[in-house]
Amino acid sequence: MTMSRERLYLFDTTLRDGQQTPGIDFSVEDKIAIAKLLDEFGFDYVEGGYPGANPTDTAFFREKRTARAKFVAFGMTKRVGVSASNDPGLAALVQSKSDAICFVAKSWDYHVRVALGCTNDENLESIKASVEAAGASAKEAMVDCEHFFDGFKANPDYALACAKTAYDAGARWVVLCDTNGGTQPSEVRLIVEKVIAAGIPGEHLGIHAHDDTGQAVANSLAAVEAGVRQVQGTLNGIGERCGNANLISIVPTLALKPAFADRFETGISAEALTGISRLSRAFDELLNRAPEAQAPYVGSSAFATKAGIHASALAKEPATYEHVPPESVGNRRRVMVSDQGGKANFLAELKRRGIDVPKDDHRLDALISVVKEREASGYAYEGADASFELLARKMLHGLPEFFHVTSFRCMIERRFDANGQLKTVSEAVVKVLVEGEEKMSVAEGHGPVNALDIALRKDLGRYQNEIADLELADFKVRILNGGTEAITRVLIESHDGTGARWWTVGVSENIIDASFQALMDSIIYKLMKNREMAGLVAAE
Ligand SMILES: CC(=O)SCCNC(=O)CCNC(=O)[C@H](O)C(C)(C)COP(=O)(O)OP(=O)(O)OC[C@H]1O[C@@H](n2cnc3c(N)ncnc32)[C@H](O)[C@@H]1OP(=O)(O)O
Ligand SMILES: CC(=O)C(=O)O
């Protein structure tokens, strides 16, 4: 017998509370693109911002920006001393092309006194008049009860009166906010239960939690357990100060954990859920920031293991070390090779790259010990998949020697140019043997590594055309142990016209030497890839 499940509503405030994140500033075009992502993913409500507060949000609300989600305008309740019909802020909300208005209302008497400077009753009157005005404009009304939990702890009767006033005036949702983010899950649970006992049904209650103690997700889930049926949050947890509840963590938990999945359903299908890793990364891409590797469910490390004991069990049954299948959230298992790995890690990684080797092959043991020795001297193969594959193919099956660098030289000169401007110039000379013929190339670059890269790729004889679309995308330098003994690890990310990306590594006491190793690996990998020898898995 299938039990019918209760509906939980998901409310995204990335474009409103997320806009209050230090360092984040959306343009109208950004907002349009993000609203589309949110709408297509399946959130029930997309809060777009605060029309009337700034030109961006006002322009954004000139059109409805969602096709299926309810498009929500945010703003404060009417000011005391003016009627709802004469409040310009309220007028901007009503006139916006939104489906719903979410009012922020004070529910802590301390704030009413200090921040608003009005009486408790005047604040209640503002809540009532604002909700009624939204209702009269045929928009769905909801009220974010700001500081509800702190307010409840200080004066439960007044906090409840604010929530009750909103509900009685017709608010579809009364949202309990942990505005300062300091409330604990046990307190959230208890207070939500008391609100429901006081007469506001859970089907009309929401939760809006901030992450100031790292518990916004836990607080949101505690509120759901206690009875609320709307959850607010943002993509990747952005938001004021430490951020909001992270919907990218909450959504899979609601869908995949039986404690929630057996009782509730959301508007997000199992198929849409497989797009959540992509959604999270696409959003980071829009923000121009690197995705967090350890993000729950969606991070590149969320289903990764370096540990040999874990890799061995994973190869037998993935569920031994995975709390949910990675595919359910569009992520993937990664078994990494490093000094923490055993045979199982290597076999899994080699298989993924299409390299077959029997478990008892002595060449496998040799590869493992070379990787471990190299890692001890500074290499990091878990972040340099292409260099690992080159090493593995060379040791297991051999690799053609496409070219051989006989020498390179690099010079840095600070001098005055023809216009009398002081300039630092880097120049490199590289000698390469290709099919027995020595080629010497000279190049200038922005820096010594750039000059070497240009010189190395200037004339590789018959391979020259093949590397025309090779480009360096990223360059990372790490000094591994300080002082005079310091050695340098260089990681280089490359990509080509096919969209493939790969990482290579070089280690040396000399940064130029380390860079050159990584550059050479990148070119050899590209040549190998062109011959379909590389089991390319780097374009993730
Ligand atoms: C918890 C939250 O995240 S709430 C959302 C917070 N987000 C923002 O504030 C971002 C957008 N805000 C803004 O652009 C501006 O604050 C505006 C346009 C809304 C208002 O600007 P101003 O009129 O210059 O007011 P200012 O920002 O200085 O102060 C806020 C005013 O709103 C009043 N106010 C605050 N909350 C409420 C409320 N819920 N209901 C009615 N009035 C309120 C304050 O008492 C203060 O009034 P005062 O100017 O008479 O002292
Ligand atoms: C409304 C809101 O963003 C808050 O109370 O945190």
PDB file of C-alpha atoms in Angstrom, residues 65-172:
ATOM      1  CA  ARG A  65      10.553  36.091 -15.176  1.00  0.00           C
ATOM      2  CA  THR A  66       9.356  32.569 -14.461  1.00  0.00           C
ATOM      3  CA  ALA A  67       7.238  30.207 -16.504  1.00  0.00           C
ATOM      4  CA  ARG A  68       6.101  27.762 -13.831  1.00  0.00           C
ATOM      5  CA  ALA A  69       7.435  28.913 -10.453  1.00  0.00           C
ATOM      6  CA  LYS A  70       5.613  31.681  -8.628  1.00  0.00           C
ATOM      7  CA  PHE A  71       7.597  34.871  -9.076  1.00  0.00           C
ATOM      8  CA  VAL A  72       7.916  36.652  -5.744  1.00  0.00           C
ATOM      9  CA  ALA A  73       8.581  40.321  -4.959  1.00  0.00           C
ATOM     10  CA  PHE A  74      10.075  41.091  -1.563  1.00  0.00           C
ATOM     11  CA  GLY A  75       9.637  44.268   0.497  1.00  0.00           C
ATOM     12  CA  MET A  76       8.883  45.650   3.916  1.00  0.00           C
ATOM     13  CA  THR A  77       5.471  46.094   5.388  1.00  0.00           C
ATOM     14  CA  LYS A  78       3.957  49.532   5.002  1.00  0.00           C
ATOM     15  CA  ARG A  79       5.470  52.262   7.087  1.00  0.00           C
ATOM     16  CA  VAL A  80       3.679  53.453  10.198  1.00  0.00           C
ATOM     17  CA  GLY A  81       1.978  56.808   9.726  1.00  0.00           C
ATOM     18  CA  VAL A  82       0.924  56.280   6.099  1.00  0.00           C
ATOM     19  CA  SER A  83      -1.959  54.247   4.778  1.00  0.00           C
ATOM     20  CA  ALA A  84      -1.268  51.174   2.637  1.00  0.00           C
ATOM     21  CA  SER A  85      -2.605  52.996  -0.420  1.00  0.00           C
ATOM     22  CA  ASN A  86      -0.184  55.893   0.131  1.00  0.00           C
ATOM     23  CA  ASP A  87       2.954  53.870   0.817  1.00  0.00           C
ATOM     24  CA  PRO A  88       5.309  54.129  -2.196  1.00  0.00           C
ATOM     25  CA  GLY A  89       7.213  50.977  -1.181  1.00  0.00           C
ATOM     26  CA  LEU A  90       4.040  48.946  -1.058  1.00  0.00           C
ATOM     27  CA  ALA A  91       2.910  50.462  -4.375  1.00  0.00           C
ATOM     28  CA  ALA A  92       6.119  49.245  -6.050  1.00  0.00           C
ATOM     29  CA  LEU A  93       5.452  45.715  -4.793  1.00  0.00           C
ATOM     30  CA  VAL A  94       1.837  45.707  -5.916  1.00  0.00           C
ATOM     31  CA  GLN A  95       2.689  47.158  -9.339  1.00  0.00           C
ATOM     32  CA  SER A  96       5.527  44.697  -9.980  1.00  0.00           C
ATOM     33  CA  LYS A  97       4.899  41.814 -12.391  1.00  0.00           C
ATOM     34  CA  SER A  98       5.033  39.313  -9.555  1.00  0.00           C
ATOM     35  CA  ASP A  99       2.658  36.525  -8.627  1.00  0.00           C
ATOM     36  CA  ALA A 100       3.277  36.908  -4.920  1.00  0.00           C
ATOM     37  CA  ILE A 101       4.559  39.419  -2.390  1.00  0.00           C
ATOM     38  CA  CYS A 102       6.742  38.395   0.523  1.00  0.00           C
ATOM     39  CA  PHE A 103       6.669  41.069   3.211  1.00  0.00           C
ATOM     40  CA  VAL A 104       9.379  41.296   5.818  1.00  0.00           C
ATOM     41  CA  ALA A 105       7.797  42.167   9.156  1.00  0.00           C
ATOM     42  CA  LYS A 106       9.303  42.725  12.567  1.00  0.00           C
ATOM     43  CA  SER A 107       8.248  40.085  15.087  1.00  0.00           C
ATOM     44  CA  TRP A 108      10.630  40.882  17.942  1.00  0.00           C
ATOM     45  CA  ASP A 109       9.330  43.674  20.184  1.00  0.00           C
ATOM     46  CA  TYR A 110      12.909  44.838  20.785  1.00  0.00           C
ATOM     47  CA  HIS A 111      13.218  45.562  17.036  1.00  0.00           C
ATOM     48  CA  VAL A 112       9.834  47.251  16.936  1.00  0.00           C
ATOM     49  CA  ARG A 113      10.986  49.636  19.645  1.00  0.00           C
ATOM     50  CA  VAL A 114      14.571  50.214  18.458  1.00  0.00           C
ATOM     51  CA  ALA A 115      14.529  49.764  14.660  1.00  0.00           C
ATOM     52  CA  LEU A 116      11.002  50.866  13.787  1.00  0.00           C
ATOM     53  CA  GLY A 117      10.437  53.286  16.687  1.00  0.00           C
ATOM     54  CA  CYS A 118       6.709  52.554  16.810  1.00  0.00           C
ATOM     55  CA  THR A 119       4.376  50.782  19.180  1.00  0.00           C
ATOM     56  CA  ASN A 120       3.764  47.038  19.104  1.00  0.00           C
ATOM     57  CA  ASP A 121       0.177  47.621  17.996  1.00  0.00           C
ATOM     58  CA  GLU A 122       1.220  49.941  15.171  1.00  0.00           C
ATOM     59  CA  ASN A 123       3.496  47.195  13.844  1.00  0.00           C
ATOM     60  CA  LEU A 124       0.639  44.673  13.979  1.00  0.00           C
ATOM     61  CA  GLU A 125      -1.543  47.140  12.110  1.00  0.00           C
ATOM     62  CA  SER A 126       1.155  47.514   9.390  1.00  0.00           C
ATOM     63  CA  ILE A 127       1.328  43.735   8.951  1.00  0.00           C
ATOM     64  CA  LYS A 128      -2.450  43.436   8.653  1.00  0.00           C
ATOM     65  CA  ALA A 129      -2.829  46.348   6.213  1.00  0.00           C
ATOM     66  CA  SER A 130       0.075  45.160   4.043  1.00  0.00           C
ATOM     67  CA  VAL A 131      -1.196  41.589   3.716  1.00  0.00           C
ATOM     68  CA  GLU A 132      -4.685  42.856   2.923  1.00  0.00           C
ATOM     69  CA  ALA A 133      -3.307  45.196   0.249  1.00  0.00           C
ATOM     70  CA  ALA A 134      -1.455  42.304  -1.419  1.00  0.00           C
ATOM     71  CA  GLY A 135      -4.627  40.202  -1.271  1.00  0.00           C
ATOM     72  CA  ALA A 136      -6.649  43.043  -2.806  1.00  0.00           C
ATOM     73  CA  SER A 137      -4.179  43.124  -5.728  1.00  0.00           C
ATOM     74  CA  ALA A 138      -4.827  39.405  -6.325  1.00  0.00           C
ATOM     75  CA  LYS A 139      -1.283  38.459  -5.432  1.00  0.00           C
ATOM     76  CA  GLU A 140      -0.421  35.673  -3.049  1.00  0.00           C
ATOM     77  CA  ALA A 141       0.743  37.200   0.226  1.00  0.00           C
ATOM     78  CA  MET A 142       3.350  35.846   2.568  1.00  0.00           C
ATOM     79  CA  VAL A 143       5.143  37.306   5.547  1.00  0.00           C
ATOM     80  CA  ASP A 144       8.739  36.720   6.583  1.00  0.00           C
ATOM     81  CA  CYS A 145       8.576  37.156  10.360  1.00  0.00           C
ATOM     82  CA  GLU A 146      12.014  38.648  10.871  1.00  0.00           C
ATOM     83  CA  HIS A 147      13.844  37.539  14.069  1.00  0.00           C
ATOM     84  CA  PHE A 148      10.960  35.229  14.902  1.00  0.00           C
ATOM     85  CA  PHE A 149      12.938  32.774  17.031  1.00  0.00           C
ATOM     86  CA  ASP A 150      14.848  35.439  18.978  1.00  0.00           C
ATOM     87  CA  GLY A 151      11.600  37.380  19.314  1.00  0.00           C
ATOM     88  CA  PHE A 152       9.760  34.309  20.561  1.00  0.00           C
ATOM     89  CA  LYS A 153      12.429  33.684  23.200  1.00  0.00           C
ATOM     90  CA  ALA A 154      12.160  37.306  24.390  1.00  0.00           C
ATOM     91  CA  ASN A 155       8.387  37.770  24.179  1.00  0.00           C
ATOM     92  CA  PRO A 156       6.486  34.717  22.893  1.00  0.00           C
ATOM     93  CA  ASP A 157       3.092  36.400  23.057  1.00  0.00           C
ATOM     94  CA  TYR A 158       4.159  39.260  20.813  1.00  0.00           C
ATOM     95  CA  ALA A 159       6.039  37.087  18.293  1.00  0.00           C
ATOM     96  CA  LEU A 160       2.966  34.869  18.053  1.00  0.00           C
ATOM     97  CA  ALA A 161       0.700  37.918  17.707  1.00  0.00           C
ATOM     98  CA  CYS A 162       2.736  39.046  14.670  1.00  0.00           C
ATOM     99  CA  ALA A 163       2.532  35.615  13.037  1.00  0.00           C
ATOM    100  CA  LYS A 164      -1.164  35.280  13.877  1.00  0.00           C
ATOM    101  CA  THR A 165      -1.954  38.754  12.519  1.00  0.00           C
ATOM    102  CA  ALA A 166      -0.337  37.827   9.201  1.00  0.00           C
ATOM    103  CA  TYR A 167      -2.190  34.522   9.042  1.00  0.00           C
ATOM    104  CA  ASP A 168      -5.567  36.003  10.008  1.00  0.00           C
ATOM    105  CA  ALA A 169      -5.140  38.769   7.420  1.00  0.00           C
ATOM    106  CA  GLY A 170      -4.881  36.076   4.723  1.00  0.00           C
ATOM    107  CA  ALA A 171      -1.175  35.364   4.317  1.00  0.00           C
ATOM    108  CA  ARG A 172      -0.717  32.079   2.451  1.00  0.00           C
TER     109      ARG A 172
END
